[in-house]
Coordinates of C-alpha atoms in Angstrom, one line a residue:
Chain A
M14 CA -4.0 18.9 40.4
R15 CA -5.9 20.6 37.5
R16 CA -5.1 18.2 35.1
Y17 CA -6.4 15.4 37.3
L18 CA -9.6 17.4 37.7
R19 CA -10.1 17.6 34.0
L20 CA -9.4 14.4 32.9
A21 CA -12.3 13.0 35.7
A22 CA -14.7 15.7 34.3
L23 CA -13.9 14.1 31.1
L24 CA -14.3 10.4 31.9
S25 CA -16.7 10.7 34.7
A26 CA -20.0 10.1 32.8
P27 CA -18.5 7.9 30.3
L28 CA -17.3 5.9 33.7
L29 CA -20.4 5.6 35.1
W30 CA -21.9 4.8 32.1
L31 CA -19.2 2.0 32.1
V32 CA -20.1 0.6 35.5
V33 CA -23.4 1.2 36.5
A34 CA -25.0 0.6 33.0
Y35 CA -22.7 -2.1 31.4
L36 CA -20.9 -3.5 34.4
G37 CA -23.8 -3.6 36.5
S38 CA -26.4 -4.7 34.7
L39 CA -24.0 -7.9 33.7
A40 CA -22.7 -8.6 37.5
V41 CA -26.9 -8.3 37.9
L42 CA -27.3 -11.3 35.6
L43 CA -24.0 -13.1 37.0
V44 CA -25.3 -12.7 40.4
S45 CA -29.2 -13.9 39.5
A46 CA -27.7 -16.5 37.5
F47 CA -27.4 -18.3 40.9
W48 CA -30.9 -17.6 42.9
T49 CA -34.5 -19.8 42.0
V50 CA -38.2 -18.8 42.1
N51 CA -40.3 -20.3 44.3
G52 CA -42.2 -23.1 42.7
F53 CA -45.6 -22.0 44.3
T54 CA -45.3 -18.7 45.0
G55 CA -43.0 -17.7 41.7
G56 CA -41.4 -15.3 43.5
V57 CA -37.7 -15.3 43.8
V58 CA -35.8 -16.9 45.8
R59 CA -32.3 -14.9 47.0
E60 CA -30.2 -17.5 48.0
F61 CA -27.4 -19.1 46.2
S62 CA -27.7 -22.5 44.5
L63 CA -26.1 -24.4 41.6
A64 CA -29.5 -25.2 40.7
N65 CA -29.5 -23.7 37.5
F66 CA -27.1 -24.6 36.0
R67 CA -27.1 -28.4 37.4
T68 CA -30.6 -28.0 35.0
I69 CA -29.0 -27.1 31.7
L70 CA -25.9 -29.3 32.2
T71 CA -28.0 -32.7 32.5
E72 CA -31.2 -31.6 30.5
E73 CA -30.6 -32.6 27.0
V74 CA -32.7 -30.0 25.3
Y75 CA -30.1 -27.3 26.7
R76 CA -27.3 -29.2 25.4
N77 CA -29.1 -29.3 22.2
V78 CA -30.8 -25.9 21.7
T79 CA -27.0 -25.3 22.6
L80 CA -24.9 -27.0 20.4
R81 CA -27.7 -25.8 17.3
S82 CA -27.1 -21.8 17.9
V83 CA -23.5 -22.5 17.8
G84 CA -23.9 -24.1 14.6
V85 CA -26.5 -21.6 13.2
A86 CA -24.1 -18.8 15.0
A87 CA -21.0 -20.7 12.5
S88 CA -22.6 -21.3 9.7
V89 CA -23.8 -18.0 9.3
T90 CA -20.5 -16.8 9.6
V91 CA -18.9 -19.2 7.4
I92 CA -21.3 -17.7 4.7
C93 CA -20.7 -14.4 5.3
V94 CA -17.3 -15.2 5.2
V95 CA -17.7 -16.4 1.5
L96 CA -19.9 -13.8 0.0
A97 CA -18.3 -10.9 1.9
V98 CA -14.3 -11.5 0.9
P99 CA -15.0 -11.4 -2.8
M100 CA -17.6 -8.7 -2.6
A101 CA -15.0 -6.4 -0.3
Y102 CA -12.2 -7.3 -2.5
F103 CA -14.0 -6.2 -5.6
M104 CA -15.1 -2.6 -3.5
A105 CA -11.7 -2.0 -2.5
K106 CA -9.3 -3.2 -5.2
V107 CA -11.4 -3.2 -8.4
A108 CA -14.1 -1.1 -8.6
S109 CA -13.2 2.3 -10.4
R110 CA -12.1 4.7 -7.5
R111 CA -15.5 7.1 -8.6
S112 CA -17.9 4.3 -7.4
R113 CA -16.0 2.7 -4.8
P114 CA -17.8 5.6 -2.1
W115 CA -21.3 4.7 -3.9
L116 CA -20.6 0.6 -2.9
V117 CA -19.5 1.7 0.5
I118 CA -23.1 3.5 1.0
A119 CA -24.6 0.3 -0.8
I120 CA -23.3 -1.9 1.3
L121 CA -24.4 0.3 4.6
T122 CA -27.9 1.5 3.8
P123 CA -29.4 -1.7 4.1
L124 CA -28.6 -1.1 7.9
W125 CA -31.1 1.7 8.2
A126 CA -34.1 -0.2 7.2
S127 CA -35.7 -2.0 10.1
Y128 CA -34.2 -5.4 11.5
L129 CA -38.6 -6.3 11.8
V130 CA -38.9 -5.0 8.3
K131 CA -36.4 -7.0 6.9
A132 CA -37.1 -10.2 8.7
Y133 CA -40.9 -10.3 8.1
A134 CA -40.0 -9.3 4.1
W135 CA -38.2 -12.3 4.7
R136 CA -40.8 -14.4 5.7
V137 CA -42.7 -12.8 1.8
L138 CA -40.3 -14.0 0.5
L139 CA -39.7 -17.4 1.6
A140 CA -43.2 -18.1 2.2
P141 CA -44.7 -21.6 0.3
G142 CA -46.5 -20.0 -3.0
G143 CA -44.5 -17.0 -2.2
P144 CA -41.9 -14.9 -5.1
L145 CA -39.0 -17.5 -3.9
E146 CA -41.0 -20.3 -4.6
S147 CA -42.9 -18.9 -7.8
L148 CA -39.0 -17.4 -9.2
F149 CA -37.2 -20.9 -8.5
G150 CA -39.7 -23.2 -8.1
V151 CA -38.6 -23.8 -4.9
T152 CA -38.6 -22.1 -1.4
A153 CA -36.5 -23.4 1.9
G154 CA -39.4 -22.7 3.8
Y155 CA -39.8 -21.9 7.3
G156 CA -37.1 -24.1 9.6
L157 CA -33.4 -24.1 10.4
P158 CA -31.7 -23.3 6.7
A159 CA -33.8 -20.0 6.4
T160 CA -33.1 -19.1 10.1
V161 CA -29.1 -19.3 8.6
L162 CA -30.0 -17.8 5.5
V163 CA -31.8 -15.1 6.7
L164 CA -29.6 -14.2 9.9
A165 CA -26.6 -14.3 7.2
Y166 CA -28.7 -11.5 4.6
M167 CA -28.7 -9.7 8.1
W168 CA -25.3 -9.8 9.4
L169 CA -23.4 -9.4 6.2
P170 CA -22.6 -5.7 6.5
Y171 CA -20.4 -6.4 9.6
M172 CA -18.6 -9.4 7.7
I173 CA -18.1 -6.5 4.2
L174 CA -17.1 -4.0 6.5
P175 CA -13.7 -4.8 8.2
I176 CA -12.8 -7.0 5.5
H177 CA -13.1 -3.5 2.7
A178 CA -11.2 -2.0 5.4
G179 CA -8.4 -4.3 5.7
L180 CA -8.2 -4.9 2.4
E181 CA -8.0 -0.7 2.0
R182 CA -5.3 -1.0 4.0
L183 CA -3.6 -3.4 1.5
P184 CA -0.9 -1.2 -0.7
D185 CA -1.3 -2.1 -4.2
S186 CA 2.4 -2.4 -4.6
L187 CA 2.0 -5.8 -2.8
L188 CA -0.5 -7.4 -5.6
E189 CA 2.2 -6.0 -8.2
A190 CA 5.2 -7.0 -6.7
S191 CA 3.4 -10.9 -6.6
A192 CA 2.6 -10.8 -10.2
D193 CA 6.4 -9.5 -10.4
L194 CA 7.8 -12.1 -8.5
G195 CA 5.9 -14.8 -11.0
A196 CA 2.3 -15.1 -9.3
R197 CA -1.0 -15.3 -11.3
A198 CA -4.3 -13.8 -9.5
G199 CA -5.1 -17.0 -7.5
R200 CA -1.9 -17.4 -6.1
T201 CA -1.2 -13.5 -5.0
F202 CA -4.4 -14.0 -3.4
R203 CA -3.8 -17.0 -1.7
A204 CA -0.5 -16.5 -0.6
V205 CA -0.6 -12.2 0.1
V206 CA -4.5 -11.5 0.4
L207 CA -5.8 -13.7 2.6
P208 CA -2.7 -14.0 4.9
I209 CA -3.2 -10.0 5.6
I210 CA -6.7 -10.0 6.1
V211 CA -7.0 -13.1 8.0
P212 CA -7.2 -10.3 11.5
S213 CA -10.4 -8.4 9.2
I214 CA -11.8 -11.9 8.8
F215 CA -11.8 -12.5 12.3
A216 CA -13.0 -9.3 13.4
G217 CA -16.0 -9.2 11.3
S218 CA -16.5 -12.8 12.7
I219 CA -16.8 -11.7 15.7
F220 CA -19.9 -9.2 14.7
T221 CA -21.5 -12.0 13.4
F222 CA -20.9 -14.7 15.5
S223 CA -22.3 -12.8 18.7
L224 CA -25.4 -11.2 16.3
S225 CA -25.9 -15.0 15.6
L226 CA -25.8 -16.6 19.2
G227 CA -28.1 -13.7 20.6
D228 CA -30.8 -13.5 17.8
Y229 CA -34.6 -15.2 18.8
I230 CA -36.6 -12.9 16.9
T231 CA -34.9 -13.7 13.1
V232 CA -35.5 -17.5 14.5
Q233 CA -39.5 -16.8 15.5
I234 CA -40.2 -14.6 12.3
V235 CA -38.6 -17.8 9.8
G236 CA -37.6 -20.6 12.0
G237 CA -41.0 -22.0 11.9
K238 CA -40.6 -24.6 15.6
T239 CA -36.7 -23.8 15.7
Q240 CA -35.6 -22.5 18.6
L241 CA -32.1 -21.1 20.1
I242 CA -30.9 -19.8 22.6
G243 CA -32.4 -16.6 22.6
N244 CA -35.9 -18.2 22.4
L245 CA -35.0 -20.2 25.8
V246 CA -34.3 -16.9 27.3
Y247 CA -37.3 -14.9 26.2
A248 CA -39.8 -17.9 26.9
N249 CA -38.2 -18.6 30.4
I250 CA -38.7 -14.2 31.3
G251 CA -42.2 -14.0 29.6
A252 CA -44.0 -17.1 30.2
A253 CA -42.5 -19.4 32.4
N254 CA -41.3 -16.6 35.1
N255 CA -38.3 -17.2 35.7
L256 CA -36.0 -14.9 35.4
P257 CA -32.8 -16.6 37.1
F258 CA -32.5 -19.6 34.6
A259 CA -33.4 -16.9 32.2
A260 CA -30.2 -15.5 33.4
A261 CA -28.8 -18.6 33.9
I262 CA -29.7 -19.8 30.0
A263 CA -27.9 -16.4 29.1
C264 CA -24.3 -16.9 30.4
I265 CA -23.8 -19.5 28.2
P266 CA -23.9 -17.2 24.9
V267 CA -21.5 -14.7 27.3
L268 CA -19.1 -18.1 27.8
I269 CA -19.5 -18.9 24.3
M270 CA -18.0 -15.5 23.2
V271 CA -15.4 -15.0 25.5
I272 CA -13.8 -18.7 24.7
Y273 CA -14.4 -17.0 21.1
L274 CA -12.6 -13.7 21.9
V275 CA -9.8 -15.5 23.5
A276 CA -9.2 -18.0 20.3
V277 CA -9.1 -15.3 17.9
R278 CA -6.7 -12.7 20.1
R279 CA -3.8 -14.7 19.1
S280 CA -4.5 -13.5 15.5
G281 CA -5.0 -9.9 16.1
A282 CA -8.0 -9.6 15.3
L283 CA -8.7 -7.3 18.4
E284 CA -6.6 -4.6 16.9
E285 CA -9.0 -4.8 13.6
L286 CA -12.2 -4.0 15.6
Chain B
M27 CA 24.6 -3.8 -31.8
S28 CA 23.1 -7.0 -30.5
V29 CA 19.6 -7.5 -30.0
P30 CA 18.7 -4.8 -27.3
A31 CA 17.5 -5.8 -23.5
I32 CA 14.6 -3.9 -24.1
R33 CA 13.5 -1.9 -26.9
L34 CA 9.8 0.5 -26.9
T35 CA 8.9 1.5 -30.1
G36 CA 5.9 4.9 -30.1
L37 CA 4.9 4.1 -26.7
R38 CA 1.7 5.7 -25.5
K39 CA -0.4 5.2 -22.0
S40 CA -3.3 7.7 -21.6
F41 CA -5.1 8.3 -18.4
G42 CA -8.3 9.3 -19.6
A43 CA -8.2 12.4 -21.4
V44 CA -4.1 12.9 -19.8
D45 CA -1.3 11.5 -22.4
A46 CA 1.0 10.4 -19.0
V47 CA 3.3 8.8 -21.7
A48 CA 3.4 10.7 -25.4
G49 CA 5.2 8.2 -28.2
V50 CA 8.6 6.8 -26.4
D51 CA 11.2 5.5 -29.0
L52 CA 14.0 3.9 -26.6
E53 CA 16.6 1.5 -26.9
I54 CA 18.0 0.1 -23.8
A55 CA 21.5 -2.3 -24.1
D56 CA 22.2 -5.3 -22.5
G57 CA 24.1 -5.1 -19.5
E58 CA 23.3 -1.6 -19.7
F59 CA 22.7 1.1 -16.1
F60 CA 20.3 2.9 -17.7
S61 CA 18.3 5.8 -15.8
M62 CA 15.3 7.6 -16.4
L63 CA 15.2 11.5 -15.5
G64 CA 12.5 13.4 -14.9
P65 CA 10.5 15.8 -12.7
S66 CA 7.3 14.3 -11.1
G67 CA 4.2 13.3 -13.7
S68 CA 7.0 13.3 -16.7
G69 CA 5.8 9.8 -17.6
K70 CA 8.9 8.3 -16.7
T71 CA 7.2 5.7 -14.2
T72 CA 4.6 5.1 -16.3
V73 CA 7.1 3.5 -18.6
L74 CA 8.8 1.7 -16.6
R75 CA 5.4 0.1 -15.0
M76 CA 4.5 -0.5 -18.2
I77 CA 7.9 -2.0 -18.7
A78 CA 7.0 -4.3 -16.0
G79 CA 4.2 -5.0 -17.6
F80 CA 1.9 -3.0 -14.7
E81 CA 0.1 -1.0 -17.0
L82 CA -1.0 -1.8 -20.5
P83 CA 0.3 0.6 -23.5
T84 CA -3.0 2.6 -24.8
A85 CA -0.6 2.3 -28.2
G86 CA 3.0 1.2 -29.0
T87 CA 5.0 -2.0 -28.1
V88 CA 7.4 -3.1 -25.0
A89 CA 10.1 -6.0 -26.7
L90 CA 12.2 -7.3 -24.1
A91 CA 15.1 -9.3 -25.6
G92 CA 13.3 -9.0 -28.7
R93 CA 10.2 -10.2 -28.4
D94 CA 7.1 -8.2 -28.1
V95 CA 6.0 -8.5 -24.6
S96 CA 3.7 -5.8 -25.1
R97 CA 0.3 -7.5 -24.2
L98 CA 1.6 -10.2 -21.5
A99 CA 1.0 -9.6 -17.9
P100 CA 4.0 -9.0 -15.0
F101 CA 4.4 -13.3 -14.3
E102 CA 4.9 -13.5 -17.8
R103 CA 7.9 -11.6 -17.8
D104 CA 11.4 -12.3 -17.4
V105 CA 12.0 -8.9 -15.5
N106 CA 12.0 -8.1 -11.4
T107 CA 11.1 -4.7 -9.5
V108 CA 11.9 -2.9 -6.6
F109 CA 9.2 -0.7 -5.8
Q110 CA 9.5 2.6 -4.5
D111 CA 8.0 1.5 -1.3
Y112 CA 9.7 -1.6 -1.0
A113 CA 6.1 -3.7 -1.4
L114 CA 7.5 -6.6 1.0
F115 CA 5.2 -9.0 2.2
P116 CA 4.3 -8.3 5.4
H117 CA 3.2 -11.3 6.8
L118 CA 6.1 -13.5 6.0
S119 CA 9.6 -13.7 7.1
V120 CA 12.6 -11.7 5.2
V121 CA 14.0 -15.1 3.8
E122 CA 10.0 -16.0 2.9
N123 CA 10.0 -12.8 0.8
V124 CA 13.1 -13.7 -0.6
E125 CA 12.4 -17.2 -1.6
Y126 CA 8.9 -15.8 -2.6
G127 CA 9.7 -16.0 -6.5
L128 CA 11.3 -19.1 -6.4
K129 CA 8.6 -21.0 -4.5
V130 CA 6.2 -19.4 -7.5
R131 CA 8.6 -20.4 -10.0
R132 CA 9.0 -24.4 -8.2
V133 CA 11.9 -24.7 -7.5
P134 CA 12.7 -27.2 -4.9
R135 CA 12.7 -26.5 -0.9
R136 CA 16.6 -26.7 -0.7
E137 CA 17.6 -24.5 -3.5
R138 CA 15.7 -22.1 -3.2
R139 CA 16.1 -21.3 1.0
D140 CA 20.6 -21.2 -0.8
R141 CA 19.6 -19.3 -3.3
A142 CA 17.7 -16.8 -1.1
V143 CA 20.1 -16.7 2.0
R144 CA 23.1 -16.4 -0.3
A145 CA 20.8 -13.5 -2.1
L146 CA 20.8 -11.8 1.4
H147 CA 24.4 -12.3 2.0
S148 CA 25.0 -10.3 -1.3
V149 CA 23.4 -7.6 0.2
Q150 CA 25.0 -7.8 3.2
L151 CA 22.1 -8.7 5.7
H152 CA 22.8 -12.1 6.8
G153 CA 21.6 -13.4 10.1
F154 CA 18.2 -11.2 9.2
E155 CA 16.7 -13.9 7.5
S156 CA 14.2 -15.0 10.2
R157 CA 13.2 -11.2 11.0
K158 CA 9.8 -9.6 10.0
P159 CA 10.1 -6.6 7.6
A160 CA 8.5 -4.3 10.4
A161 CA 11.6 -4.9 12.3
M162 CA 13.8 -3.3 9.6
S163 CA 15.1 0.1 9.2
G164 CA 14.5 1.6 5.1
G165 CA 18.0 1.1 4.4
Q166 CA 17.5 -2.7 5.5
R167 CA 14.6 -3.5 3.8
Q168 CA 15.6 -1.4 0.9
R169 CA 18.1 -4.3 0.4
V170 CA 15.4 -7.1 1.0
A171 CA 13.5 -6.0 -1.7
L172 CA 16.8 -5.9 -3.8
A173 CA 17.4 -9.7 -2.7
R174 CA 14.3 -10.5 -3.4
A175 CA 14.2 -9.3 -6.9
L176 CA 17.6 -10.5 -8.1
V177 CA 17.5 -13.9 -6.2
N178 CA 15.4 -14.5 -9.4
R179 CA 18.2 -13.5 -12.2
P180 CA 16.0 -11.9 -14.5
K181 CA 17.1 -10.8 -17.4
V182 CA 16.2 -6.8 -16.5
L183 CA 16.2 -5.2 -13.0
L184 CA 13.5 -2.4 -12.8
L185 CA 14.0 0.1 -9.9
D186 CA 11.5 2.8 -9.6
E187 CA 12.7 5.6 -7.0
P188 CA 14.1 2.9 -4.8
L189 CA 16.4 5.3 -2.9
G190 CA 13.8 7.8 -2.2
A191 CA 13.0 7.4 1.2
L192 CA 16.4 7.1 2.3
D193 CA 18.2 10.1 4.0
L194 CA 21.0 11.5 2.3
K195 CA 24.1 9.9 3.6
L196 CA 22.4 6.3 3.2
R197 CA 21.2 7.3 0.0
E198 CA 24.8 7.8 -1.1
Q199 CA 26.2 4.3 0.5
M200 CA 22.9 2.9 -1.8
Q201 CA 24.1 4.2 -4.9
V202 CA 27.2 2.8 -4.6
E203 CA 26.4 -0.3 -3.5
L204 CA 23.7 -0.6 -6.2
K205 CA 26.2 0.2 -8.9
A206 CA 28.5 -2.3 -7.7
I207 CA 26.1 -4.9 -7.6
Q208 CA 25.2 -4.1 -11.1
R209 CA 28.6 -4.8 -12.3
E210 CA 28.9 -7.9 -10.7
V211 CA 24.9 -9.7 -11.9
G212 CA 25.8 -7.8 -15.1
I213 CA 21.8 -7.6 -16.2
T214 CA 20.4 -4.8 -17.5
F215 CA 19.3 -1.6 -14.6
V216 CA 16.4 0.6 -15.2
F217 CA 16.4 2.8 -12.8
V218 CA 14.1 5.9 -12.1
T219 CA 14.7 8.4 -10.4
H220 CA 13.9 12.3 -10.3
D221 CA 17.1 13.0 -8.9
Q222 CA 20.0 14.4 -11.4
D223 CA 22.7 13.8 -9.0
E224 CA 22.0 10.1 -8.4
A225 CA 21.4 9.6 -12.6
L226 CA 24.5 11.5 -13.2
T227 CA 26.4 9.6 -10.6
M228 CA 25.2 6.3 -11.7
S229 CA 24.5 5.6 -14.8
D230 CA 25.9 4.8 -18.3
R231 CA 23.0 6.7 -20.1
V232 CA 20.3 8.6 -19.2
A233 CA 17.2 9.9 -20.8
V234 CA 15.5 13.0 -19.4
F235 CA 11.5 13.2 -19.9
D236 CA 9.7 15.9 -20.0
A237 CA 5.9 16.0 -19.9
G238 CA 5.5 12.3 -21.4
R239 CA 8.4 12.5 -23.8
I240 CA 12.2 12.1 -23.9
V241 CA 13.8 14.8 -24.5
Q242 CA 17.5 13.6 -24.6
V243 CA 19.0 10.3 -23.8
G244 CA 23.0 10.0 -24.0
T245 CA 25.9 9.6 -21.5
P246 CA 25.6 11.4 -18.0
E247 CA 28.5 13.5 -19.8
E248 CA 26.7 13.9 -22.8
V249 CA 23.5 15.4 -20.9
Y250 CA 25.5 17.8 -18.5
E251 CA 27.8 19.1 -21.0
R252 CA 25.6 19.5 -24.2
P253 CA 21.8 19.4 -23.5
A254 CA 19.6 19.6 -26.2
S255 CA 16.9 21.5 -24.9
R256 CA 16.5 24.1 -22.4
F257 CA 14.6 22.0 -20.6
V258 CA 17.5 19.5 -20.0
A259 CA 20.0 22.5 -18.9
D260 CA 17.7 23.5 -16.2
F261 CA 16.8 20.4 -15.2
V262 CA 19.9 18.7 -15.4
G263 CA 22.4 20.9 -13.0
T264 CA 22.0 24.5 -12.8
S265 CA 22.6 27.0 -16.3
N266 CA 23.0 30.4 -17.1
V267 CA 21.1 30.2 -19.9
F268 CA 20.2 33.5 -23.0
A269 CA 18.8 34.5 -25.6
G270 CA 18.2 37.4 -28.0
E271 CA 19.8 40.6 -27.3
L272 CA 21.8 39.2 -23.6
A273 CA 23.3 36.5 -26.5
R274 CA 23.6 39.0 -28.6
A275 CA 25.4 41.3 -26.0
L276 CA 27.4 38.1 -23.9
V277 CA 28.1 35.6 -27.4
G278 CA 28.0 37.7 -29.9
R279 CA 25.2 36.0 -31.7
D280 CA 21.8 34.9 -32.1
G281 CA 20.6 32.1 -30.5
T282 CA 19.9 30.6 -27.3
F283 CA 23.1 29.4 -25.1
A284 CA 23.7 27.8 -22.1
I285 CA 26.6 27.8 -19.3
R286 CA 27.3 25.8 -16.8
P287 CA 28.0 28.0 -13.3
E288 CA 31.4 26.1 -12.6
K289 CA 32.8 27.2 -15.7
V290 CA 32.6 31.0 -15.3
D291 CA 35.5 32.5 -13.4
I292 CA 35.2 35.4 -11.2
S293 CA 38.4 37.4 -12.5
A294 CA 40.3 40.7 -13.3
E295 CA 38.5 40.9 -16.7
G296 CA 35.2 39.9 -18.8
V297 CA 31.7 40.7 -18.1
P298 CA 31.0 43.7 -15.1
G299 CA 28.5 43.2 -12.5
V300 CA 27.0 43.3 -8.7
V301 CA 27.4 40.7 -6.4
A302 CA 23.7 40.1 -5.1
E303 CA 23.6 37.0 -2.8
V304 CA 26.7 34.9 -1.6
I305 CA 25.3 31.2 -0.7
Y306 CA 28.3 29.3 1.5
A307 CA 27.5 25.4 0.8
G308 CA 30.8 23.9 2.7
P309 CA 33.0 22.8 0.0
V310 CA 31.9 25.8 -2.3
T311 CA 30.3 28.7 -2.8
R312 CA 26.9 30.0 -4.6
Y313 CA 27.4 33.8 -6.3
L314 CA 24.6 35.3 -7.7
V315 CA 26.0 38.2 -10.1
D316 CA 23.7 41.4 -11.0
L317 CA 25.1 41.7 -14.6
D318 CA 25.5 45.2 -16.0
A319 CA 24.0 44.1 -19.3
G320 CA 20.5 42.7 -17.6
A321 CA 21.1 39.4 -16.1
R322 CA 21.4 37.1 -13.1
M323 CA 24.4 35.1 -13.5
V324 CA 25.1 31.9 -10.7
V325 CA 28.4 31.6 -10.5
V326 CA 30.2 28.3 -8.1
E327 CA 33.9 29.0 -6.5
Q328 CA 35.9 26.8 -4.6
N329 CA 36.5 28.0 -1.2
R330 CA 40.4 28.0 -1.8
R331 CA 40.6 32.1 -1.2
P332 CA 38.5 34.8 0.3
G333 CA 35.0 34.9 -0.6
R334 CA 33.5 38.3 -2.2
E335 CA 30.8 39.7 -0.1
R336 CA 27.5 40.8 -1.4
G337 CA 27.1 44.2 -2.9
Q338 CA 30.9 44.0 -4.9
R339 CA 31.4 45.0 -8.6
V340 CA 33.0 41.8 -9.9
R341 CA 34.1 41.0 -14.0
L342 CA 32.7 37.6 -14.5
D343 CA 34.8 35.2 -17.8
W344 CA 34.6 32.2 -19.2
H345 CA 35.9 30.0 -22.3
D346 CA 33.9 30.1 -25.2
E347 CA 34.3 26.8 -25.7
H348 CA 32.5 26.1 -22.3
V349 CA 29.6 28.3 -23.8
I350 CA 27.2 25.8 -25.3
E351 CA 24.3 26.1 -27.7
I352 CA 21.2 24.7 -27.0
P353 CA 19.5 23.9 -30.4
F354 CA 16.0 26.0 -30.8
S355 CA 12.9 23.5 -30.3
G356 CA 10.0 25.2 -30.7
K357 CA 8.3 24.4 -27.2
D358 CA 11.6 25.9 -25.5
G359 CA 11.2 29.3 -27.5
S360 CA 14.4 31.6 -26.9
D361 CA 12.7 33.7 -24.3
A362 CA 15.3 35.3 -22.4
H363 CA 15.8 35.5 -18.3

């Protein structure tokens, strides 16, 4: 009996948080997505209606923004994988043992800097006539490519860290065994390293994908006129004052992430988180 | 003698200021079961890794079948390794692990599957082809690692303490099996171990390592019966070593001498002493005897008659031919126990 009391005391605070703050807000989101707004008074009509979802599914602009957002999230994820795998490999297997902790710190420090400061720094970098243009002669300017670029920069550490952790767990003897059996470095990488770190890559992609899918600030700062799902949610909360419709739109990334998580679950990625 | 399977010349390896291997010269004959024995940190594993190509020598050469391979990568050398932790690929099935080397060398699919299955058969693992390594016991993984190396028909098989992680019974069984497999395939085995029993029971020849050097090479009998230094006498088996005054008293001349515990008899005549400790070990009993002359000797006796008791006065006797004179080497000194 005392054991249960102690267990209850231990878990009550986190459970309360989980149920009220976490699941509660999600439930409110889901419920309010089925409400509407009175066109004249602007007041919320608390009656069940599928009108919001009908609008989202029938009007082309929402489909385009959804596809664009998924495209941005996917591109950001691919760029992060391409950059993170060799970087994590260097950190975990090639660099000298003494320098390894410093490299991890170097990857982590940008996360301490303010998100807004980094986004505005990129705005300055990308500006016409700015540092990028004077250095290389070209700049991505503001728009969709700039959004992908800056988001990839923002979320790269979230991809490097799980891959790095996966590679650290990979014993050096596996690489030696592969070489011993006649495989060159490239072959060893393809046949041994890559298959073993696939779950770690998926784990990282859950971060980069969901963070990109929910972003609306970077795109406002460097995206020019580009609109992503987050911008639509923001616009409906603010200017349009249509909270139920904002909630309905916010269900799109939630649904996409659920589909994505179910899809990568089989790879064992969720055990890597 | 024909071209040796392995020839090491002036081999050195330094890690920073530490000399892990400090000058090793060695020839290993074709088809030999050769053990490298030594305490941890004595350089034996580093020598093995230089033969495999995982470490490049700081100085000296490694020649395989007469060809200098000192600077070649592991995948360019005709040797295969059984790793201490087996290093099986966790994402591949057992048969895929075994055929990995053949696949890399572009052996046609059907042939490589055939050879892999046969290799698994020869290590008594038929029926385990589609298992993942994680679903197997330590002893079974050990066999997969062995099959994965042997299926490539290397000229030399390197084994890095492969039995270290197994329990005693399994280890003894694998010792017999390894020896049988080696005789059957007839290739050179280089076996690294810190277990002197293992080295003595399995090997054609043994090299004893200490502090990055080989201190003695010979057949198990030579190494055990005629240790070349005090270190070997102590590390391989147990020895009663006496030097200085004690040597003059017990042997009758100057020098450093050793005698094995099983060569000492407790009898009616000989050197007097008191039984200080009785250690019963099943088939034998080990006695620690404090000699009146001022040394402690270990005596091993088969348990065929009633044992002695602590405090009992005894006399120790031995044949002169069992007293080993240890050649003087500066490092070993002649300090008496």
